[in-house]
mmCIF file with all atom_site columns, C-alpha atoms in Angstrom:
data_model
loop_
_atom_site.group_PDB
_atom_site.id
_atom_site.type_symbol
_atom_site.label_atom_id
_atom_site.label_alt_id
_atom_site.label_comp_id
_atom_site.label_asym_id
_atom_site.label_entity_id
_atom_site.label_seq_id
_atom_site.pdbx_PDB_ins_code
_atom_site.Cartn_x
_atom_site.Cartn_y
_atom_site.Cartn_z
_atom_site.occupancy
_atom_site.B_iso_or_equiv
_atom_site.pdbx_formal_charge
_atom_site.auth_seq_id
_atom_site.auth_comp_id
_atom_site.auth_asym_id
_atom_site.auth_atom_id
_atom_site.pdbx_PDB_model_num
ATOM 1   C CA . UNK A 1 1   ? 39.386 6.713  -0.163 1.00 59.00 ? 763  UNK A CA 1
ATOM 2   C CA . UNK A 1 2   ? 41.080 9.150  2.176  1.00 73.00 ? 764  UNK A CA 1
ATOM 3   C CA . UNK A 1 3   ? 38.576 8.750  5.001  1.00 89.00 ? 765  UNK A CA 1
ATOM 4   C CA . UNK A 1 4   ? 39.136 7.127  8.355  1.00 94.00 ? 766  UNK A CA 1
ATOM 5   C CA . UNK A 1 5   ? 35.877 6.036  9.947  1.00 96.00 ? 767  UNK A CA 1
ATOM 6   C CA . UNK A 1 6   ? 35.825 5.884  13.743 1.00 96.00 ? 768  UNK A CA 1
ATOM 7   C CA . UNK A 1 7   ? 33.241 4.350  16.039 1.00 96.00 ? 769  UNK A CA 1
ATOM 8   C CA . UNK A 1 8   ? 31.543 4.666  18.416 1.00 97.00 ? 770  UNK A CA 1
ATOM 9   C CA . UNK A 1 9   ? 31.046 8.414  18.712 1.00 96.00 ? 771  UNK A CA 1
ATOM 10  C CA . UNK A 1 10  ? 30.720 8.088  22.479 1.00 97.00 ? 772  UNK A CA 1
ATOM 11  C CA . UNK A 1 11  ? 31.339 5.334  24.979 1.00 97.00 ? 773  UNK A CA 1
ATOM 12  C CA . UNK A 1 12  ? 30.533 4.845  28.653 1.00 98.00 ? 774  UNK A CA 1
ATOM 13  C CA . UNK A 1 13  ? 32.425 2.176  30.563 1.00 98.00 ? 775  UNK A CA 1
ATOM 14  C CA . UNK A 1 14  ? 32.492 1.146  34.192 1.00 98.00 ? 776  UNK A CA 1
ATOM 15  C CA . UNK A 1 15  ? 35.722 1.472  36.118 1.00 98.00 ? 777  UNK A CA 1
ATOM 16  C CA . UNK A 1 16  ? 37.811 -1.631 35.596 1.00 97.00 ? 778  UNK A CA 1
ATOM 17  C CA . UNK A 1 17  ? 36.130 -2.498 32.314 1.00 98.00 ? 779  UNK A CA 1
ATOM 18  C CA . UNK A 1 18  ? 37.552 -2.677 28.807 1.00 98.00 ? 780  UNK A CA 1
ATOM 19  C CA . UNK A 1 19  ? 37.066 0.243  26.428 1.00 98.00 ? 781  UNK A CA 1
ATOM 20  C CA . UNK A 1 20  ? 37.201 -0.559 22.718 1.00 98.00 ? 782  UNK A CA 1
ATOM 21  C CA . UNK A 1 21  ? 37.315 2.020  19.932 1.00 98.00 ? 783  UNK A CA 1
ATOM 22  C CA . UNK A 1 22  ? 37.367 1.005  16.291 1.00 98.00 ? 784  UNK A CA 1
ATOM 23  C CA . UNK A 1 23  ? 38.672 2.619  13.111 1.00 98.00 ? 785  UNK A CA 1
ATOM 24  C CA . UNK A 1 24  ? 38.483 1.605  9.479  1.00 97.00 ? 786  UNK A CA 1
ATOM 25  C CA . UNK A 1 25  ? 40.346 2.964  6.481  1.00 96.00 ? 787  UNK A CA 1
ATOM 26  C CA . UNK A 1 26  ? 40.176 2.587  2.722  1.00 93.00 ? 788  UNK A CA 1
ATOM 27  C CA . UNK A 1 27  ? 43.593 3.526  1.409  1.00 91.00 ? 789  UNK A CA 1
ATOM 28  C CA . UNK A 1 28  ? 45.797 0.434  1.568  1.00 90.00 ? 790  UNK A CA 1
ATOM 29  C CA . UNK A 1 29  ? 48.865 2.627  1.144  1.00 90.00 ? 791  UNK A CA 1
ATOM 30  C CA . UNK A 1 30  ? 48.515 4.010  4.668  1.00 93.00 ? 792  UNK A CA 1
ATOM 31  C CA . UNK A 1 31  ? 51.375 2.665  6.772  1.00 91.00 ? 793  UNK A CA 1
ATOM 32  C CA . UNK A 1 32  ? 51.316 4.507  10.084 1.00 94.00 ? 794  UNK A CA 1
ATOM 33  C CA . UNK A 1 33  ? 48.382 4.489  12.488 1.00 96.00 ? 795  UNK A CA 1
ATOM 34  C CA . UNK A 1 34  ? 48.583 6.631  15.635 1.00 96.00 ? 796  UNK A CA 1
ATOM 35  C CA . UNK A 1 35  ? 46.051 7.110  18.399 1.00 98.00 ? 797  UNK A CA 1
ATOM 36  C CA . UNK A 1 36  ? 45.699 10.417 20.207 1.00 98.00 ? 798  UNK A CA 1
ATOM 37  C CA . UNK A 1 37  ? 44.166 11.233 23.568 1.00 98.00 ? 799  UNK A CA 1
ATOM 38  C CA . UNK A 1 38  ? 42.694 14.650 24.243 1.00 97.00 ? 800  UNK A CA 1
ATOM 39  C CA . UNK A 1 39  ? 41.544 16.082 27.553 1.00 97.00 ? 801  UNK A CA 1
ATOM 40  C CA . UNK A 1 40  ? 39.154 19.063 27.643 1.00 94.00 ? 802  UNK A CA 1
ATOM 41  C CA . UNK A 1 41  ? 40.917 22.330 26.920 1.00 92.00 ? 803  UNK A CA 1
ATOM 42  C CA . UNK A 1 42  ? 44.124 20.610 25.815 1.00 94.00 ? 804  UNK A CA 1
ATOM 43  C CA . UNK A 1 43  ? 45.716 19.652 22.538 1.00 95.00 ? 805  UNK A CA 1
ATOM 44  C CA . UNK A 1 44  ? 45.716 16.017 21.391 1.00 97.00 ? 806  UNK A CA 1
ATOM 45  C CA . UNK A 1 45  ? 48.639 13.963 22.681 1.00 96.00 ? 807  UNK A CA 1
ATOM 46  C CA . UNK A 1 46  ? 50.087 10.836 21.094 1.00 96.00 ? 808  UNK A CA 1
ATOM 47  C CA . UNK A 1 47  ? 49.038 7.743  23.006 1.00 97.00 ? 809  UNK A CA 1
ATOM 48  C CA . UNK A 1 48  ? 50.305 4.820  20.950 1.00 96.00 ? 810  UNK A CA 1
ATOM 49  C CA . UNK A 1 49  ? 51.006 4.058  17.293 1.00 95.00 ? 811  UNK A CA 1
ATOM 50  C CA . UNK A 1 50  ? 51.370 0.997  15.079 1.00 94.00 ? 812  UNK A CA 1
ATOM 51  C CA . UNK A 1 51  ? 52.623 0.040  11.645 1.00 92.00 ? 813  UNK A CA 1
ATOM 52  C CA . UNK A 1 52  ? 50.931 -2.636 9.509  1.00 90.00 ? 814  UNK A CA 1
ATOM 53  C CA . UNK A 1 53  ? 53.796 -5.105 9.812  1.00 91.00 ? 815  UNK A CA 1
ATOM 54  C CA . UNK A 1 54  ? 52.593 -6.070 13.303 1.00 92.00 ? 816  UNK A CA 1
ATOM 55  C CA . UNK A 1 55  ? 49.127 -7.171 14.404 1.00 94.00 ? 817  UNK A CA 1
ATOM 56  C CA . UNK A 1 56  ? 49.270 -5.870 17.941 1.00 96.00 ? 818  UNK A CA 1
ATOM 57  C CA . UNK A 1 57  ? 51.140 -3.350 20.052 1.00 96.00 ? 819  UNK A CA 1
ATOM 58  C CA . UNK A 1 58  ? 50.785 -2.952 23.774 1.00 97.00 ? 820  UNK A CA 1
ATOM 59  C CA . UNK A 1 59  ? 51.872 -0.127 26.041 1.00 96.00 ? 821  UNK A CA 1
ATOM 60  C CA . UNK A 1 60  ? 50.713 -0.526 29.597 1.00 96.00 ? 822  UNK A CA 1
ATOM 61  C CA . UNK A 1 61  ? 46.921 -0.717 29.656 1.00 97.00 ? 823  UNK A CA 1
ATOM 62  C CA . UNK A 1 62  ? 46.644 0.454  26.036 1.00 97.00 ? 824  UNK A CA 1
ATOM 63  C CA . UNK A 1 63  ? 46.722 -1.980 23.114 1.00 97.00 ? 825  UNK A CA 1
ATOM 64  C CA . UNK A 1 64  ? 46.324 -1.436 19.391 1.00 96.00 ? 826  UNK A CA 1
ATOM 65  C CA . UNK A 1 65  ? 45.013 -4.379 17.391 1.00 96.00 ? 827  UNK A CA 1
ATOM 66  C CA . UNK A 1 66  ? 45.572 -4.182 13.643 1.00 95.00 ? 828  UNK A CA 1
ATOM 67  C CA . UNK A 1 67  ? 43.811 -6.214 10.965 1.00 94.00 ? 829  UNK A CA 1
ATOM 68  C CA . UNK A 1 68  ? 45.448 -5.469 7.635  1.00 92.00 ? 830  UNK A CA 1
ATOM 69  C CA . UNK A 1 69  ? 43.137 -7.635 5.519  1.00 93.00 ? 831  UNK A CA 1
ATOM 70  C CA . UNK A 1 70  ? 40.039 -5.994 6.979  1.00 95.00 ? 832  UNK A CA 1
ATOM 71  C CA . UNK A 1 71  ? 41.631 -2.529 6.901  1.00 95.00 ? 833  UNK A CA 1
ATOM 72  C CA . UNK A 1 72  ? 40.672 -1.991 10.511 1.00 96.00 ? 834  UNK A CA 1
ATOM 73  C CA . UNK A 1 73  ? 42.469 -1.137 13.717 1.00 97.00 ? 835  UNK A CA 1
ATOM 74  C CA . UNK A 1 74  ? 41.240 -0.697 17.233 1.00 98.00 ? 836  UNK A CA 1
ATOM 75  C CA . UNK A 1 75  ? 42.288 0.704  20.584 1.00 98.00 ? 837  UNK A CA 1
ATOM 76  C CA . UNK A 1 76  ? 41.688 -1.370 23.693 1.00 98.00 ? 838  UNK A CA 1
ATOM 77  C CA . UNK A 1 77  ? 41.959 0.222  27.123 1.00 98.00 ? 839  UNK A CA 1
ATOM 78  C CA . UNK A 1 78  ? 42.194 -2.456 29.773 1.00 98.00 ? 840  UNK A CA 1
ATOM 79  C CA . UNK A 1 79  ? 41.149 -1.818 33.379 1.00 98.00 ? 841  UNK A CA 1
ATOM 80  C CA . UNK A 1 80  ? 39.668 1.533  32.366 1.00 98.00 ? 842  UNK A CA 1
ATOM 81  C CA . UNK A 1 81  ? 39.983 4.303  34.962 1.00 98.00 ? 843  UNK A CA 1
ATOM 82  C CA . UNK A 1 82  ? 38.097 7.570  35.466 1.00 97.00 ? 844  UNK A CA 1
ATOM 83  C CA . UNK A 1 83  ? 41.324 9.353  34.518 1.00 97.00 ? 845  UNK A CA 1
ATOM 84  C CA . UNK A 1 84  ? 41.039 7.786  31.054 1.00 98.00 ? 846  UNK A CA 1
ATOM 85  C CA . UNK A 1 85  ? 37.912 9.847  30.405 1.00 98.00 ? 847  UNK A CA 1
ATOM 86  C CA . UNK A 1 86  ? 38.870 11.860 27.332 1.00 98.00 ? 848  UNK A CA 1
ATOM 87  C CA . UNK A 1 87  ? 38.330 12.067 23.597 1.00 97.00 ? 849  UNK A CA 1
ATOM 88  C CA . UNK A 1 88  ? 40.304 9.595  21.506 1.00 98.00 ? 850  UNK A CA 1
ATOM 89  C CA . UNK A 1 89  ? 41.232 10.053 17.865 1.00 97.00 ? 851  UNK A CA 1
ATOM 90  C CA . UNK A 1 90  ? 42.616 7.518  15.463 1.00 97.00 ? 852  UNK A CA 1
ATOM 91  C CA . UNK A 1 91  ? 44.585 8.630  12.432 1.00 96.00 ? 853  UNK A CA 1
ATOM 92  C CA . UNK A 1 92  ? 46.264 7.206  9.358  1.00 95.00 ? 854  UNK A CA 1
ATOM 93  C CA . UNK A 1 93  ? 49.250 8.408  7.442  1.00 93.00 ? 855  UNK A CA 1
ATOM 94  C CA . UNK A 1 94  ? 51.318 7.561  4.408  1.00 86.00 ? 856  UNK A CA 1
ATOM 95  C CA . UNK A 1 95  ? 55.072 7.527  4.997  1.00 79.00 ? 857  UNK A CA 1
ATOM 96  C CA . UNK A 1 96  ? 56.818 10.476 3.493  1.00 80.00 ? 858  UNK A CA 1
ATOM 97  C CA . UNK A 1 97  ? 53.714 12.628 3.246  1.00 82.00 ? 859  UNK A CA 1
ATOM 98  C CA . UNK A 1 98  ? 53.817 13.803 6.876  1.00 86.00 ? 860  UNK A CA 1
ATOM 99  C CA . UNK A 1 99  ? 50.047 14.256 6.656  1.00 90.00 ? 861  UNK A CA 1
ATOM 100 C CA . UNK A 1 100 ? 47.426 12.596 8.812  1.00 93.00 ? 862  UNK A CA 1
ATOM 101 C CA . UNK A 1 101 ? 43.813 11.749 8.141  1.00 93.00 ? 863  UNK A CA 1
ATOM 102 C CA . UNK A 1 102 ? 41.962 11.760 11.455 1.00 94.00 ? 864  UNK A CA 1
ATOM 103 C CA . UNK A 1 103 ? 38.875 9.906  12.541 1.00 94.00 ? 865  UNK A CA 1
ATOM 104 C CA . UNK A 1 104 ? 36.025 11.947 13.982 1.00 94.00 ? 866  UNK A CA 1
ATOM 105 C CA . UNK A 1 105 ? 36.801 11.060 17.594 1.00 95.00 ? 867  UNK A CA 1
ATOM 106 C CA . UNK A 1 106 ? 35.286 9.023  20.424 1.00 97.00 ? 868  UNK A CA 1
ATOM 107 C CA . UNK A 1 107 ? 34.307 10.609 23.702 1.00 97.00 ? 869  UNK A CA 1
ATOM 108 C CA . UNK A 1 108 ? 35.023 8.102  26.471 1.00 98.00 ? 870  UNK A CA 1
ATOM 109 C CA . UNK A 1 109 ? 33.570 8.388  29.935 1.00 98.00 ? 871  UNK A CA 1
ATOM 110 C CA . UNK A 1 110 ? 34.683 5.955  32.613 1.00 98.00 ? 872  UNK A CA 1
ATOM 111 C CA . UNK A 1 111 ? 32.329 5.796  35.568 1.00 97.00 ? 873  UNK A CA 1
ATOM 112 C CA . UNK A 1 112 ? 33.836 5.532  39.045 1.00 92.00 ? 874  UNK A CA 1
ATOM 113 C CA . UNK B 2 1   ? 54.320 19.879 24.386 1.00 56.00 ? 1164 UNK B CA 1
ATOM 114 C CA . UNK B 2 2   ? 57.303 19.812 21.976 1.00 66.00 ? 1165 UNK B CA 1
ATOM 115 C CA . UNK B 2 3   ? 57.925 23.508 22.611 1.00 88.00 ? 1166 UNK B CA 1
ATOM 116 C CA . UNK B 2 4   ? 54.817 24.727 20.778 1.00 95.00 ? 1167 UNK B CA 1
ATOM 117 C CA . UNK B 2 5   ? 52.966 27.844 21.806 1.00 96.00 ? 1168 UNK B CA 1
ATOM 118 C CA . UNK B 2 6   ? 49.906 29.404 20.230 1.00 98.00 ? 1169 UNK B CA 1
ATOM 119 C CA . UNK B 2 7   ? 48.671 32.969 20.547 1.00 96.00 ? 1170 UNK B CA 1
ATOM 120 C CA . UNK B 2 8   ? 46.193 34.208 21.325 1.00 97.00 ? 1171 UNK B CA 1
ATOM 121 C CA . UNK B 2 9   ? 44.648 31.373 23.314 1.00 97.00 ? 1172 UNK B CA 1
ATOM 122 C CA . UNK B 2 10  ? 41.178 32.908 23.094 1.00 97.00 ? 1173 UNK B CA 1
ATOM 123 C CA . UNK B 2 11  ? 39.743 35.467 20.725 1.00 97.00 ? 1174 UNK B CA 1
ATOM 124 C CA . UNK B 2 12  ? 36.344 36.946 20.036 1.00 98.00 ? 1175 UNK B CA 1
ATOM 125 C CA . UNK B 2 13  ? 35.942 38.876 16.818 1.00 97.00 ? 1176 UNK B CA 1
ATOM 126 C CA . UNK B 2 14  ? 33.252 40.165 14.516 1.00 97.00 ? 1177 UNK B CA 1
ATOM 127 C CA . UNK B 2 15  ? 32.237 38.907 11.116 1.00 97.00 ? 1178 UNK B CA 1
ATOM 128 C CA . UNK B 2 16  ? 34.258 40.502 8.333  1.00 97.00 ? 1179 UNK B CA 1
ATOM 129 C CA . UNK B 2 17  ? 37.311 41.369 10.388 1.00 97.00 ? 1180 UNK B CA 1
ATOM 130 C CA . UNK B 2 18  ? 40.765 39.899 9.682  1.00 96.00 ? 1181 UNK B CA 1
ATOM 131 C CA . UNK B 2 19  ? 42.255 37.587 12.265 1.00 97.00 ? 1182 UNK B CA 1
ATOM 132 C CA . UNK B 2 20  ? 45.784 36.195 12.563 1.00 98.00 ? 1183 UNK B CA 1
ATOM 133 C CA . UNK B 2 21  ? 46.720 33.274 14.769 1.00 98.00 ? 1184 UNK B CA 1
ATOM 134 C CA . UNK B 2 22  ? 50.328 32.555 15.593 1.00 98.00 ? 1185 UNK B CA 1
ATOM 135 C CA . UNK B 2 23  ? 52.115 29.280 16.168 1.00 98.00 ? 1186 UNK B CA 1
ATOM 136 C CA . UNK B 2 24  ? 55.630 29.339 17.559 1.00 97.00 ? 1187 UNK B CA 1
ATOM 137 C CA . UNK B 2 25  ? 57.999 26.413 17.978 1.00 96.00 ? 1188 UNK B CA 1
ATOM 138 C CA . UNK B 2 26  ? 61.413 26.332 19.608 1.00 94.00 ? 1189 UNK B CA 1
ATOM 139 C CA . UNK B 2 27  ? 62.930 23.165 18.135 1.00 91.00 ? 1190 UNK B CA 1
ATOM 140 C CA . UNK B 2 28  ? 63.508 23.906 14.443 1.00 90.00 ? 1191 UNK B CA 1
ATOM 141 C CA . UNK B 2 29  ? 61.031 21.356 13.098 1.00 94.00 ? 1192 UNK B CA 1
ATOM 142 C CA . UNK B 2 30  ? 60.560 21.509 9.366  1.00 94.00 ? 1193 UNK B CA 1
ATOM 143 C CA . UNK B 2 31  ? 56.888 20.517 9.179  1.00 95.00 ? 1194 UNK B CA 1
ATOM 144 C CA . UNK B 2 32  ? 54.155 22.620 10.778 1.00 97.00 ? 1195 UNK B CA 1
ATOM 145 C CA . UNK B 2 33  ? 50.391 22.312 10.498 1.00 97.00 ? 1196 UNK B CA 1
ATOM 146 C CA . UNK B 2 34  ? 47.177 24.170 11.201 1.00 98.00 ? 1197 UNK B CA 1
ATOM 147 C CA . UNK B 2 35  ? 44.052 22.175 12.045 1.00 98.00 ? 1198 UNK B CA 1
ATOM 148 C CA . UNK B 2 36  ? 40.571 23.112 13.100 1.00 97.00 ? 1199 UNK B CA 1
ATOM 149 C CA . UNK B 2 37  ? 38.541 20.996 15.486 1.00 96.00 ? 1200 UNK B CA 1
ATOM 150 C CA . UNK B 2 38  ? 34.755 20.947 15.382 1.00 94.00 ? 1201 UNK B CA 1
ATOM 151 C CA . UNK B 2 39  ? 32.253 18.573 17.012 1.00 88.00 ? 1202 UNK B CA 1
ATOM 152 C CA . UNK B 2 40  ? 31.494 15.640 14.751 1.00 85.00 ? 1203 UNK B CA 1
ATOM 153 C CA . UNK B 2 41  ? 34.361 16.436 12.392 1.00 88.00 ? 1204 UNK B CA 1
ATOM 154 C CA . UNK B 2 42  ? 37.436 15.640 14.413 1.00 90.00 ? 1205 UNK B CA 1
ATOM 155 C CA . UNK B 2 43  ? 40.610 17.384 13.331 1.00 94.00 ? 1206 UNK B CA 1
ATOM 156 C CA . UNK B 2 44  ? 40.732 18.740 9.809  1.00 95.00 ? 1207 UNK B CA 1
ATOM 157 C CA . UNK B 2 45  ? 43.867 20.025 8.140  1.00 95.00 ? 1208 UNK B CA 1
ATOM 158 C CA . UNK B 2 46  ? 43.714 23.639 6.952  1.00 97.00 ? 1209 UNK B CA 1
ATOM 159 C CA . UNK B 2 47  ? 47.239 24.268 5.679  1.00 97.00 ? 1210 UNK B CA 1
ATOM 160 C CA . UNK B 2 48  ? 50.667 22.901 6.337  1.00 96.00 ? 1211 UNK B CA 1
ATOM 161 C CA . UNK B 2 49  ? 54.260 23.964 5.773  1.00 96.00 ? 1212 UNK B CA 1
ATOM 162 C CA . UNK B 2 50  ? 57.314 21.928 4.888  1.00 94.00 ? 1213 UNK B CA 1
ATOM 163 C CA . UNK B 2 51  ? 59.833 24.740 5.197  1.00 92.00 ? 1214 UNK B CA 1
ATOM 164 C CA . UNK B 2 52  ? 60.284 28.477 5.178  1.00 94.00 ? 1215 UNK B CA 1
ATOM 165 C CA . UNK B 2 53  ? 57.986 29.937 2.516  1.00 90.00 ? 1216 UNK B CA 1
ATOM 166 C CA . UNK B 2 54  ? 56.889 26.409 1.522  1.00 94.00 ? 1217 UNK B CA 1
ATOM 167 C CA . UNK B 2 55  ? 53.222 25.809 2.235  1.00 95.00 ? 1218 UNK B CA 1
ATOM 168 C CA . UNK B 2 56  ? 50.375 23.757 0.843  1.00 94.00 ? 1219 UNK B CA 1
ATOM 169 C CA . UNK B 2 57  ? 46.629 23.456 1.257  1.00 95.00 ? 1220 UNK B CA 1
ATOM 170 C CA . UNK B 2 58  ? 44.802 20.945 3.381  1.00 93.00 ? 1221 UNK B CA 1
ATOM 171 C CA . UNK B 2 59  ? 41.240 19.708 3.088  1.00 91.00 ? 1222 UNK B CA 1
ATOM 172 C CA . UNK B 2 60  ? 39.516 22.846 4.468  1.00 95.00 ? 1223 UNK B CA 1
ATOM 173 C CA . UNK B 2 61  ? 41.691 25.710 3.216  1.00 96.00 ? 1224 UNK B CA 1
ATOM 174 C CA . UNK B 2 62  ? 38.994 28.004 1.772  1.00 96.00 ? 1225 UNK B CA 1
ATOM 175 C CA . UNK B 2 63  ? 38.930 31.332 3.616  1.00 96.00 ? 1226 UNK B CA 1
ATOM 176 C CA . UNK B 2 64  ? 42.354 30.801 5.185  1.00 97.00 ? 1227 UNK B CA 1
ATOM 177 C CA . UNK B 2 65  ? 45.875 31.786 4.245  1.00 97.00 ? 1228 UNK B CA 1
ATOM 178 C CA . UNK B 2 66  ? 49.207 31.029 5.907  1.00 97.00 ? 1229 UNK B CA 1
ATOM 179 C CA . UNK B 2 67  ? 52.709 32.380 5.977  1.00 97.00 ? 1230 UNK B CA 1
ATOM 180 C CA . UNK B 2 68  ? 56.009 31.070 7.213  1.00 97.00 ? 1231 UNK B CA 1
ATOM 181 C CA . UNK B 2 69  ? 58.845 33.578 6.979  1.00 95.00 ? 1232 UNK B CA 1
ATOM 182 C CA . UNK B 2 70  ? 60.878 31.983 9.777  1.00 95.00 ? 1233 UNK B CA 1
ATOM 183 C CA . UNK B 2 71  ? 61.306 28.328 10.755 1.00 95.00 ? 1234 UNK B CA 1
ATOM 184 C CA . UNK B 2 72  ? 59.862 28.943 14.184 1.00 96.00 ? 1235 UNK B CA 1
ATOM 185 C CA . UNK B 2 73  ? 56.681 30.806 13.249 1.00 97.00 ? 1236 UNK B CA 1
ATOM 186 C CA . UNK B 2 74  ? 53.654 29.678 11.257 1.00 98.00 ? 1237 UNK B CA 1
ATOM 187 C CA . UNK B 2 75  ? 50.830 32.200 10.923 1.00 98.00 ? 1238 UNK B CA 1
ATOM 188 C CA . UNK B 2 76  ? 47.217 31.442 10.030 1.00 98.00 ? 1239 UNK B CA 1
ATOM 189 C CA . UNK B 2 77  ? 45.134 34.332 8.703  1.00 98.00 ? 1240 UNK B CA 1
ATOM 190 C CA . UNK B 2 78  ? 41.401 34.568 8.271  1.00 97.00 ? 1241 UNK B CA 1
ATOM 191 C CA . UNK B 2 79  ? 41.146 37.383 5.747  1.00 94.00 ? 1242 UNK B CA 1
ATOM 192 C CA . UNK B 2 80  ? 37.500 38.142 6.541  1.00 96.00 ? 1243 UNK B CA 1
ATOM 193 C CA . UNK B 2 81  ? 36.210 36.063 9.421  1.00 97.00 ? 1244 UNK B CA 1
ATOM 194 C CA . UNK B 2 82  ? 32.837 34.337 9.116  1.00 97.00 ? 1245 UNK B CA 1
ATOM 195 C CA . UNK B 2 83  ? 30.696 32.640 11.746 1.00 97.00 ? 1246 UNK B CA 1
ATOM 196 C CA . UNK B 2 84  ? 31.494 29.265 10.164 1.00 97.00 ? 1247 UNK B CA 1
ATOM 197 C CA . UNK B 2 85  ? 35.113 29.795 11.196 1.00 98.00 ? 1248 UNK B CA 1
ATOM 198 C CA . UNK B 2 86  ? 34.200 29.703 14.860 1.00 98.00 ? 1249 UNK B CA 1
ATOM 199 C CA . UNK B 2 87  ? 36.266 26.759 16.023 1.00 98.00 ? 1250 UNK B CA 1
ATOM 200 C CA . UNK B 2 88  ? 39.234 25.595 18.038 1.00 98.00 ? 1251 UNK B CA 1
ATOM 201 C CA . UNK B 2 89  ? 42.443 25.883 16.058 1.00 98.00 ? 1252 UNK B CA 1
ATOM 202 C CA . UNK B 2 90  ? 45.432 23.684 16.724 1.00 98.00 ? 1253 UNK B CA 1
ATOM 203 C CA . UNK B 2 91  ? 48.963 24.042 15.496 1.00 98.00 ? 1254 UNK B CA 1
ATOM 204 C CA . UNK B 2 92  ? 51.172 20.957 15.239 1.00 97.00 ? 1255 UNK B CA 1
ATOM 205 C CA . UNK B 2 93  ? 54.719 20.043 14.335 1.00 96.00 ? 1256 UNK B CA 1
ATOM 206 C CA . UNK B 2 94  ? 56.059 16.780 12.975 1.00 94.00 ? 1257 UNK B CA 1
ATOM 207 C CA . UNK B 2 95  ? 58.979 14.992 14.562 1.00 90.00 ? 1258 UNK B CA 1
ATOM 208 C CA . UNK B 2 96  ? 59.702 12.097 12.216 1.00 86.00 ? 1259 UNK B CA 1
ATOM 209 C CA . UNK B 2 97  ? 56.216 10.660 11.598 1.00 86.00 ? 1260 UNK B CA 1
ATOM 210 C CA . UNK B 2 98  ? 54.658 11.801 14.841 1.00 91.00 ? 1261 UNK B CA 1
ATOM 211 C CA . UNK B 2 99  ? 52.736 15.028 15.130 1.00 94.00 ? 1262 UNK B CA 1
ATOM 212 C CA . UNK B 2 100 ? 52.757 17.034 18.346 1.00 96.00 ? 1263 UNK B CA 1
ATOM 213 C CA . UNK B 2 101 ? 50.065 19.560 19.035 1.00 97.00 ? 1264 UNK B CA 1
ATOM 214 C CA . UNK B 2 102 ? 49.983 22.948 20.649 1.00 96.00 ? 1265 UNK B CA 1
ATOM 215 C CA . UNK B 2 103 ? 47.445 23.972 23.307 1.00 96.00 ? 1266 UNK B CA 1
ATOM 216 C CA . UNK B 2 104 ? 44.935 25.433 20.833 1.00 97.00 ? 1267 UNK B CA 1
ATOM 217 C CA . UNK B 2 105 ? 43.251 28.764 20.155 1.00 98.00 ? 1268 UNK B CA 1
ATOM 218 C CA . UNK B 2 106 ? 39.538 29.106 20.739 1.00 97.00 ? 1269 UNK B CA 1
ATOM 219 C CA . UNK B 2 107 ? 38.057 31.538 18.199 1.00 98.00 ? 1270 UNK B CA 1
ATOM 220 C CA . UNK B 2 108 ? 34.526 32.896 18.323 1.00 98.00 ? 1271 UNK B CA 1
ATOM 221 C CA . UNK B 2 109 ? 33.270 34.893 15.345 1.00 97.00 ? 1272 UNK B CA 1
ATOM 222 C CA . UNK B 2 110 ? 30.132 36.885 16.134 1.00 96.00 ? 1273 UNK B CA 1
#
């Protein structure tokens, strides 16, 4: 019940296309869902986060869609660029615990 | 980078030797974490701390111990390193509900 399942494991997208990464969770008590971006040799960096009281959050080309009833959330990268090539992790957290459960990551490659 | 440094950044050691990794933060954050990152497993929590001398286990704590004698430092010790502990280790701090990660330590156990 503590797992966060992330798919796909890897993704190749053409420049200008839309990249979509999906995550699913079991624990309905989770109430904070961040996405992290990691470049090779670097630590993960927060990209965008959402709470379950909204169904969508957009920051620039990055959008989180949240489906509370399905217990799923996804990251959409619009107009994908080669500079977006990185590994992306979703996570889930329960307020007050300060602990995350991470998905297994998606390696995104955007072709020029 | 939220003022987080990790040392060493790279280490090669032999099976059975003790290893200590250091995480240092400059902003007095209460919560600190140690994760390991392995292909196909994402980031897995080893131990975390919620204050000086206050620590708790994560999901993969076997073979690891931690200490936090000062707010700014969180040490991860492998008492007797094994090849299965070859990994990239990340320290993180929590600022409100967001975690910020250090640059990582790449550890190779031969």
